[in-house]
Amino acid sequence: MTQMKLNKKALIAMSGGVDSSVSALRMLEQGYECTGVTMRLFCNEDIGVPIESSCCSMDDIQDAKKVCASLGMEHYTINFAERFRNDVIDRFIDAYAHGRTPNPCIDCNRYLKFEELFTKAQEFGCDYVVTGHYARIRYDEASGRYLLLKGLDPKKDQSYVLYSLTQNQLAHVQFPLGELEKTKVRELAEAHGFVNAHKHDSQDICFVQDGKYAEFIEQQTGKRFPAGNFVDTQGRVLGRHKGIIHYTVGQRKGLGLALPQPMYVKEIDVERNQVILSTNEELFSSHVVAKNINLIDCEKITEPRRLKARIRYHHVEQWANVTQPEADTLIVDFDEPQRAITKGQSLVLYDGEVVVGGGTIV
């Protein structure tokens, strides 16, 4: 791939938070002509979330508008609710209904921020989409590929949720905060008088109130998920569960059982409507298979590679042997068994600070 000569126009994804605001500031300082866009992903009332509780609140939109005005930028709010419903919320519900534990932030990045916004950028005549993610991009002359790297602030690094970026997307996206620490970002926001300089970072999943996933799913689908049996790994019945959507792999609390030893969710058997429990020791395994893969630093993995891998957002990456036996399959064998490898979560591979790629654990 040859590098193209790109213009100096950028579309800034403005969430109303401090990170996207400072991203806009840094792009302007580099001489870019910037336009701010806030994505309206859902109406709070439609999904039962209090107005003040989500990243799509009117307050967030107003904060984004105020920052854009202070920087002399145009600002637009664009409704992406239908795409968000189809490709994030519905996928989230479907995953839980089939015994998987999804990461909707990855779907939001894949389908909204780096697909829908790219289309809008073209409409606005912008060559770049800019977000406030803590990650870096580098063009590698030797391979002719764009590389995705970790953000320099290890506490804020968000490279894990960006593994689905394609070569074309990486050529047209910028992460102005990748070299900064969060404390510096807040200092810059304060120095420029941004209204959101001390605004709290958004937490958890934006469209689910207080982490009550099961309540949200039942409210959205209008159906109840039936009770069934808790069983151990030998198939012995240990008690009754209240519906499979209430449980995730590795869970101990909230089982409502009085057992002689601590037991954890090991697996969810959708066909039998069973939640399989095990001891903590039985939660560990070394072997992972991932599908729906995307590779960044290479076209394909032709020989076994020694890489580090993460199996969830807050997992500390671990050494593993990685192969790609088929076009859409990664097989990872960890040196040391890992706890609670979970279907639906993302497996992301690292070669030092470079994201090799990743996929969905099956």
Short mmCIF file of C-alpha atoms in Angstrom, two decimals:
data_model
loop_
_atom_site.label_atom_id
_atom_site.label_comp_id
_atom_site.label_asym_id
_atom_site.label_seq_id
_atom_site.Cartn_x
_atom_site.Cartn_y
_atom_site.Cartn_z
CA MET A 1 0.00 0.00 0.00
CA THR A 2 1.36 3.40 -0.93
CA GLN A 3 0.68 6.44 1.21
CA MET A 4 -1.71 8.95 -0.29
CA LYS A 5 -1.44 12.70 -0.17
CA LEU A 6 -4.22 13.68 2.22
CA ASN A 7 -5.93 16.99 2.81
CA LYS A 8 -5.95 18.94 6.04
CA LYS A 9 -9.63 18.48 6.89
CA ALA A 10 -10.68 16.36 9.85
CA LEU A 11 -14.01 15.18 11.24
CA ILE A 12 -13.81 15.04 15.03
CA ALA A 13 -16.05 12.58 16.90
CA MET A 14 -17.23 14.78 19.80
CA SER A 15 -18.79 12.84 22.69
CA GLY A 16 -19.03 15.86 24.96
CA GLY A 17 -16.19 14.50 27.07
CA VAL A 18 -12.75 15.89 27.76
CA ASP A 19 -10.84 13.42 25.54
CA SER A 20 -12.60 14.28 22.28
CA SER A 21 -12.44 17.98 23.12
CA VAL A 22 -8.66 17.94 23.56
CA SER A 23 -8.37 15.83 20.39
CA ALA A 24 -10.10 18.64 18.49
CA LEU A 25 -7.77 21.20 20.07
CA ARG A 26 -4.66 19.25 19.07
CA MET A 27 -5.83 18.82 15.48
CA LEU A 28 -6.50 22.56 15.19
CA GLU A 29 -3.04 23.28 16.58
CA GLN A 30 -1.61 21.11 13.78
CA GLY A 31 -3.34 23.30 11.21
CA TYR A 32 -6.31 21.08 10.36
CA GLU A 33 -9.68 22.47 9.37
CA CYS A 34 -11.95 20.65 11.83
CA THR A 35 -15.65 19.88 11.99
CA GLY A 36 -17.20 18.38 15.12
CA VAL A 37 -19.83 15.64 15.00
CA THR A 38 -21.73 14.13 17.91
CA MET A 39 -23.34 10.77 17.22
CA ARG A 40 -26.83 10.39 18.63
CA LEU A 41 -26.87 6.66 19.23
CA PHE A 42 -30.15 6.23 21.06
CA CYS A 43 -32.93 8.12 22.80
CA ASN A 44 -32.68 7.56 26.54
CA GLU A 45 -36.44 7.33 26.95
CA ASP A 46 -36.68 4.58 24.33
CA ILE A 47 -34.37 2.23 26.21
CA GLY A 48 -35.36 3.16 29.76
CA VAL A 49 -32.22 5.05 30.73
CA PRO A 50 -32.58 8.25 32.80
CA ILE A 51 -31.78 11.35 30.73
CA GLU A 52 -28.79 12.33 32.86
CA SER A 53 -27.21 8.88 32.92
CA SER A 54 -25.84 8.26 29.48
CA CYS A 55 -23.31 9.48 26.98
CA CYS A 56 -26.15 10.43 24.64
CA SER A 57 -27.69 12.96 27.01
CA MET A 58 -28.58 16.49 25.91
CA ASP A 59 -25.95 17.77 28.36
CA ASP A 60 -23.24 15.89 26.46
CA ILE A 61 -24.40 17.31 23.15
CA GLN A 62 -24.46 20.82 24.62
CA ASP A 63 -20.95 20.36 26.05
CA ALA A 64 -19.71 19.30 22.63
CA LYS A 65 -21.36 22.33 21.01
CA LYS A 66 -19.83 24.69 23.59
CA VAL A 67 -16.33 23.31 23.07
CA CYS A 68 -16.69 23.54 19.28
CA ALA A 69 -17.93 27.13 19.58
CA SER A 70 -14.98 28.05 21.80
CA LEU A 71 -12.61 26.58 19.19
CA GLY A 72 -14.35 28.22 16.23
CA MET A 73 -15.50 24.86 14.82
CA GLU A 74 -18.78 23.94 13.23
CA HIS A 75 -20.71 21.25 15.11
CA TYR A 76 -23.35 18.78 13.93
CA THR A 77 -25.42 16.18 15.76
CA ILE A 78 -26.21 13.18 13.57
CA ASN A 79 -28.73 10.46 14.41
CA PHE A 80 -27.26 6.98 14.10
CA ALA A 81 -29.87 5.34 16.35
CA GLU A 82 -31.07 2.76 13.82
CA ARG A 83 -27.56 1.50 13.02
CA PHE A 84 -26.68 1.47 16.74
CA ARG A 85 -29.81 -0.54 17.50
CA ASN A 86 -29.10 -3.09 14.75
CA ASP A 87 -25.34 -3.52 15.14
CA VAL A 88 -24.72 -2.86 18.83
CA ILE A 89 -27.83 -3.28 21.01
CA ASP A 90 -29.38 -6.18 19.07
CA ARG A 91 -26.01 -7.97 18.85
CA PHE A 92 -25.56 -7.47 22.61
CA ILE A 93 -28.98 -9.00 23.33
CA ASP A 94 -28.44 -11.89 20.91
CA ALA A 95 -25.08 -12.74 22.48
CA TYR A 96 -26.48 -12.98 26.02
CA ALA A 97 -29.48 -14.99 24.76
CA HIS A 98 -27.01 -17.51 23.30
CA GLY A 99 -24.81 -17.82 26.38
CA ARG A 100 -22.05 -15.47 25.23
CA THR A 101 -20.66 -12.35 26.94
CA PRO A 102 -20.21 -9.57 24.36
CA ASN A 103 -18.17 -6.37 24.31
CA PRO A 104 -20.50 -3.79 22.72
CA CYS A 105 -17.81 -1.07 22.75
CA ILE A 106 -15.91 -3.04 20.11
CA ASP A 107 -19.04 -3.29 17.94
CA CYS A 108 -19.66 0.45 18.39
CA ASN A 109 -16.14 1.22 17.21
CA ARG A 110 -16.38 -1.20 14.29
CA TYR A 111 -19.78 -0.22 12.92
CA LEU A 112 -20.36 3.34 14.11
CA LYS A 113 -17.14 5.28 14.77
CA PHE A 114 -15.07 3.73 12.01
CA GLU A 115 -17.75 2.94 9.44
CA GLU A 116 -20.64 5.39 9.66
CA LEU A 117 -18.35 8.29 10.59
CA PHE A 118 -16.07 7.47 7.66
CA THR A 119 -19.02 7.86 5.32
CA LYS A 120 -19.88 11.19 6.94
CA ALA A 121 -16.25 12.32 6.68
CA GLN A 122 -16.39 11.80 2.92
CA GLU A 123 -19.62 13.82 2.75
CA PHE A 124 -17.92 16.66 4.64
CA GLY A 125 -14.86 16.48 2.39
CA CYS A 126 -12.63 15.30 5.26
CA ASP A 127 -9.83 12.78 4.81
CA TYR A 128 -9.50 12.01 8.52
CA VAL A 129 -11.76 10.79 11.27
CA VAL A 130 -10.44 11.75 14.71
CA THR A 131 -11.41 10.21 18.06
CA GLY A 132 -10.22 10.57 21.64
CA HIS A 133 -8.95 7.01 21.94
CA TYR A 134 -5.66 6.41 23.75
CA ALA A 135 -3.80 4.54 21.00
CA ARG A 136 -1.25 5.34 18.28
CA ILE A 137 -0.87 4.72 14.55
CA ARG A 138 2.41 4.35 12.69
CA TYR A 139 3.16 3.64 9.04
CA ASP A 140 5.75 0.89 8.61
CA GLU A 141 7.84 1.49 5.48
CA ALA A 142 9.29 -2.02 5.48
CA SER A 143 5.95 -3.82 5.32
CA GLY A 144 3.95 -1.04 3.67
CA ARG A 145 1.31 -1.44 6.38
CA TYR A 146 -0.23 0.85 8.96
CA LEU A 147 0.32 -0.37 12.51
CA LEU A 148 -1.85 0.13 15.58
CA LEU A 149 0.12 0.67 18.80
CA LYS A 150 -0.79 0.94 22.45
CA GLY A 151 -1.34 4.37 23.94
CA LEU A 152 1.66 5.60 25.94
CA ASP A 153 -0.42 5.94 29.14
CA PRO A 154 -0.73 2.27 30.24
CA LYS A 155 -3.66 3.09 32.53
CA LYS A 156 -5.66 4.52 29.62
CA ASP A 157 -4.50 2.38 26.67
CA GLN A 158 -7.52 1.50 24.49
CA SER A 159 -5.82 -0.46 21.73
CA TYR A 160 -7.75 -3.58 22.79
CA VAL A 161 -11.09 -2.19 21.56
CA LEU A 162 -9.60 -1.04 18.24
CA TYR A 163 -8.26 -4.35 16.87
CA SER A 164 -10.95 -4.44 14.13
CA LEU A 165 -9.48 -1.40 12.31
CA THR A 166 -8.60 -2.11 8.68
CA GLN A 167 -5.64 -0.80 6.70
CA ASN A 168 -7.85 1.69 4.87
CA GLN A 169 -9.32 2.95 8.14
CA LEU A 170 -5.93 3.27 9.81
CA ALA A 171 -4.76 5.39 6.85
CA HIS A 172 -7.61 7.83 7.48
CA VAL A 173 -7.90 8.00 11.27
CA GLN A 174 -5.93 9.91 13.89
CA PHE A 175 -5.67 9.49 17.66
CA PRO A 176 -4.20 12.78 18.95
CA LEU A 177 -4.12 11.57 22.58
CA GLY A 178 -2.01 8.48 21.95
CA GLU A 179 1.18 10.14 23.17
CA LEU A 180 -0.42 11.82 26.22
CA GLU A 181 -1.26 10.85 29.77
CA LYS A 182 -4.75 11.56 31.05
CA THR A 183 -3.51 14.13 33.58
CA LYS A 184 -1.98 16.14 30.72
CA VAL A 185 -5.26 15.96 28.77
CA ARG A 186 -7.18 17.45 31.69
CA GLU A 187 -4.51 20.16 32.11
CA LEU A 188 -4.90 21.16 28.45
CA ALA A 189 -8.69 21.24 28.78
CA GLU A 190 -8.46 23.41 31.88
CA ALA A 191 -5.94 25.76 30.28
CA HIS A 192 -8.34 26.37 27.38
CA GLY A 193 -11.36 26.83 29.64
CA PHE A 194 -13.31 23.84 28.34
CA VAL A 195 -16.62 23.34 30.18
CA ASN A 196 -15.89 19.61 30.51
CA ALA A 197 -12.31 19.85 31.82
CA HIS A 198 -13.24 17.98 35.02
CA LYS A 199 -16.10 15.87 33.66
CA HIS A 200 -16.01 12.23 34.78
CA ASP A 201 -15.12 9.59 32.20
CA SER A 202 -18.07 7.50 31.02
CA GLN A 203 -18.22 4.11 32.70
CA ASP A 204 -19.60 0.70 31.79
CA ILE A 205 -21.97 0.16 28.88
CA CYS A 206 -23.68 3.40 27.88
CA PHE A 207 -27.10 1.94 27.12
CA VAL A 208 -27.47 -0.26 30.23
CA GLN A 209 -28.37 1.42 33.52
CA ASP A 210 -26.30 0.38 36.59
CA GLY A 211 -24.99 -2.76 34.89
CA LYS A 212 -28.41 -4.44 35.02
CA TYR A 213 -27.97 -6.39 31.79
CA ALA A 214 -30.70 -8.97 32.42
CA GLU A 215 -33.33 -6.36 33.22
CA PHE A 216 -32.40 -4.42 30.09
CA ILE A 217 -32.59 -7.51 27.86
CA GLU A 218 -36.00 -8.55 29.21
CA GLN A 219 -37.32 -5.01 28.87
CA GLN A 220 -36.08 -4.76 25.27
CA THR A 221 -37.22 -8.21 24.13
CA GLY A 222 -40.45 -8.32 26.12
CA LYS A 223 -39.77 -11.91 27.12
CA ARG A 224 -38.68 -13.75 30.21
CA PHE A 225 -35.84 -16.23 30.12
CA PRO A 226 -37.00 -19.39 31.93
CA ALA A 227 -35.46 -20.79 35.09
CA GLY A 228 -33.42 -23.97 34.81
CA ASN A 229 -30.88 -26.10 36.64
CA PHE A 230 -27.47 -25.29 38.03
CA VAL A 231 -25.35 -28.42 37.46
CA ASP A 232 -21.75 -29.31 38.23
CA THR A 233 -19.29 -30.58 35.63
CA GLN A 234 -20.53 -34.15 36.27
CA GLY A 235 -24.12 -33.15 35.51
CA ARG A 236 -25.36 -33.31 39.10
CA VAL A 237 -28.14 -30.81 39.85
CA LEU A 238 -27.07 -28.19 42.42
CA GLY A 239 -30.13 -25.94 42.40
CA ARG A 240 -32.21 -23.64 40.20
CA HIS A 241 -31.05 -20.62 38.22
CA LYS A 242 -33.32 -17.69 37.28
CA GLY A 243 -32.56 -17.55 33.54
CA ILE A 244 -29.29 -17.83 31.60
CA ILE A 245 -28.98 -14.10 30.85
CA HIS A 246 -28.31 -13.45 34.55
CA TYR A 247 -24.92 -15.22 34.47
CA THR A 248 -21.46 -14.85 32.96
CA VAL A 249 -18.44 -17.16 32.99
CA GLY A 250 -16.34 -16.74 36.12
CA GLN A 251 -19.22 -15.38 38.21
CA ARG A 252 -19.45 -16.43 41.87
CA LYS A 253 -21.68 -13.84 43.54
CA GLY A 254 -25.43 -13.80 43.06
CA LEU A 255 -25.88 -17.53 42.43
CA GLY A 256 -28.21 -17.87 45.43
CA LEU A 257 -26.87 -21.29 46.40
CA ALA A 258 -25.63 -22.67 49.71
CA LEU A 259 -22.84 -25.05 48.72
CA PRO A 260 -20.06 -26.70 50.74
CA GLN A 261 -17.37 -24.99 48.65
CA PRO A 262 -17.17 -21.87 46.46
CA MET A 263 -18.52 -22.56 42.97
CA TYR A 264 -18.25 -20.44 39.82
CA VAL A 265 -20.01 -20.26 36.46
CA LYS A 266 -17.92 -22.33 34.05
CA GLU A 267 -20.25 -22.57 31.06
CA ILE A 268 -23.78 -21.75 29.91
CA ASP A 269 -25.56 -24.57 28.06
CA VAL A 270 -28.28 -22.81 26.08
CA GLU A 271 -29.79 -25.97 24.56
CA ARG A 272 -30.36 -27.62 27.95
CA ASN A 273 -31.01 -24.27 29.69
CA GLN A 274 -28.34 -25.17 32.25
CA VAL A 275 -25.71 -23.11 34.02
CA ILE A 276 -22.66 -25.30 34.66
CA LEU A 277 -20.72 -24.57 37.84
CA SER A 278 -17.20 -25.62 38.79
CA THR A 279 -14.47 -25.01 41.32
CA ASN A 280 -12.12 -22.10 40.68
CA GLU A 281 -9.39 -24.52 39.56
CA GLU A 282 -11.65 -25.88 36.82
CA LEU A 283 -12.08 -22.39 35.33
CA PHE A 284 -8.52 -22.38 34.00
CA SER A 285 -7.64 -23.42 30.45
CA SER A 286 -4.86 -22.75 27.96
CA HIS A 287 -6.55 -23.19 24.57
CA VAL A 288 -8.55 -20.48 22.75
CA VAL A 289 -10.20 -20.44 19.33
CA ALA A 290 -11.28 -17.11 17.83
CA LYS A 291 -13.33 -16.33 14.71
CA ASN A 292 -14.41 -13.14 12.91
CA ILE A 293 -10.77 -12.14 12.94
CA ASN A 294 -8.91 -9.05 11.74
CA LEU A 295 -5.15 -8.86 11.33
CA ILE A 296 -3.31 -5.53 11.25
CA ASP A 297 0.45 -6.06 11.14
CA CYS A 298 0.25 -8.81 8.50
CA GLU A 299 -2.07 -10.28 5.88
CA LYS A 300 -2.06 -13.70 7.55
CA ILE A 301 -0.08 -15.66 10.13
CA THR A 302 1.72 -18.23 7.97
CA GLU A 303 3.95 -19.71 10.70
CA PRO A 304 3.41 -20.11 14.46
CA ARG A 305 4.15 -16.83 16.24
CA ARG A 306 5.17 -16.11 19.83
CA LEU A 307 2.89 -13.29 20.93
CA LYS A 308 1.14 -11.96 23.98
CA ALA A 309 -2.65 -12.17 24.13
CA ARG A 310 -5.49 -10.62 26.10
CA ILE A 311 -8.84 -12.38 26.55
CA ARG A 312 -10.77 -9.42 28.00
CA TYR A 313 -10.36 -5.68 28.40
CA HIS A 314 -8.77 -5.73 31.88
CA HIS A 315 -6.82 -8.96 31.38
CA VAL A 316 -3.05 -8.69 31.67
CA GLU A 317 -1.67 -9.99 28.38
CA GLN A 318 0.12 -13.36 28.55
CA TRP A 319 2.60 -15.24 26.37
CA ALA A 320 1.15 -17.72 23.89
CA ASN A 321 1.78 -19.63 20.67
CA VAL A 322 -0.50 -18.39 17.88
CA THR A 323 -1.46 -20.06 14.60
CA GLN A 324 -3.97 -19.31 11.85
CA PRO A 325 -5.08 -22.66 10.41
CA GLU A 326 -7.89 -21.12 8.31
CA ALA A 327 -8.63 -17.69 6.85
CA ASP A 328 -11.05 -16.78 9.67
CA THR A 329 -9.61 -18.76 12.59
CA LEU A 330 -6.97 -18.00 15.19
CA ILE A 331 -5.77 -20.66 17.63
CA VAL A 332 -3.97 -19.51 20.75
CA ASP A 333 -2.24 -21.80 23.25
CA PHE A 334 -1.15 -19.95 26.37
CA ASP A 335 2.04 -20.86 28.22
CA GLU A 336 0.08 -20.71 31.48
CA PRO A 337 -3.63 -21.57 31.88
CA GLN A 338 -5.89 -18.49 31.98
CA ARG A 339 -8.97 -18.02 34.14
CA ALA A 340 -12.51 -17.84 32.74
CA ILE A 341 -11.91 -17.68 28.99
CA THR A 342 -15.31 -16.47 27.83
CA LYS A 343 -17.21 -16.96 24.56
CA GLY A 344 -18.15 -13.64 22.99
CA GLN A 345 -15.24 -11.69 24.43
CA SER A 346 -12.42 -10.49 22.19
CA LEU A 347 -9.00 -12.07 21.92
CA VAL A 348 -6.40 -9.45 21.02
CA LEU A 349 -2.78 -10.24 20.11
CA TYR A 350 0.27 -8.06 20.79
CA ASP A 351 3.85 -8.06 19.55
CA GLY A 352 5.38 -5.68 22.08
CA GLU A 353 3.41 -2.43 21.75
CA VAL A 354 2.02 -3.36 18.32
CA VAL A 355 -1.48 -4.83 17.93
CA VAL A 356 -1.15 -7.86 15.65
CA GLY A 357 -4.93 -8.33 15.42
CA GLY A 358 -7.70 -10.24 17.12
CA GLY A 359 -11.06 -11.95 16.92
CA THR A 360 -14.11 -13.12 18.86
CA ILE A 361 -13.65 -16.07 21.22
CA VAL A 362 -15.82 -19.02 20.18
#
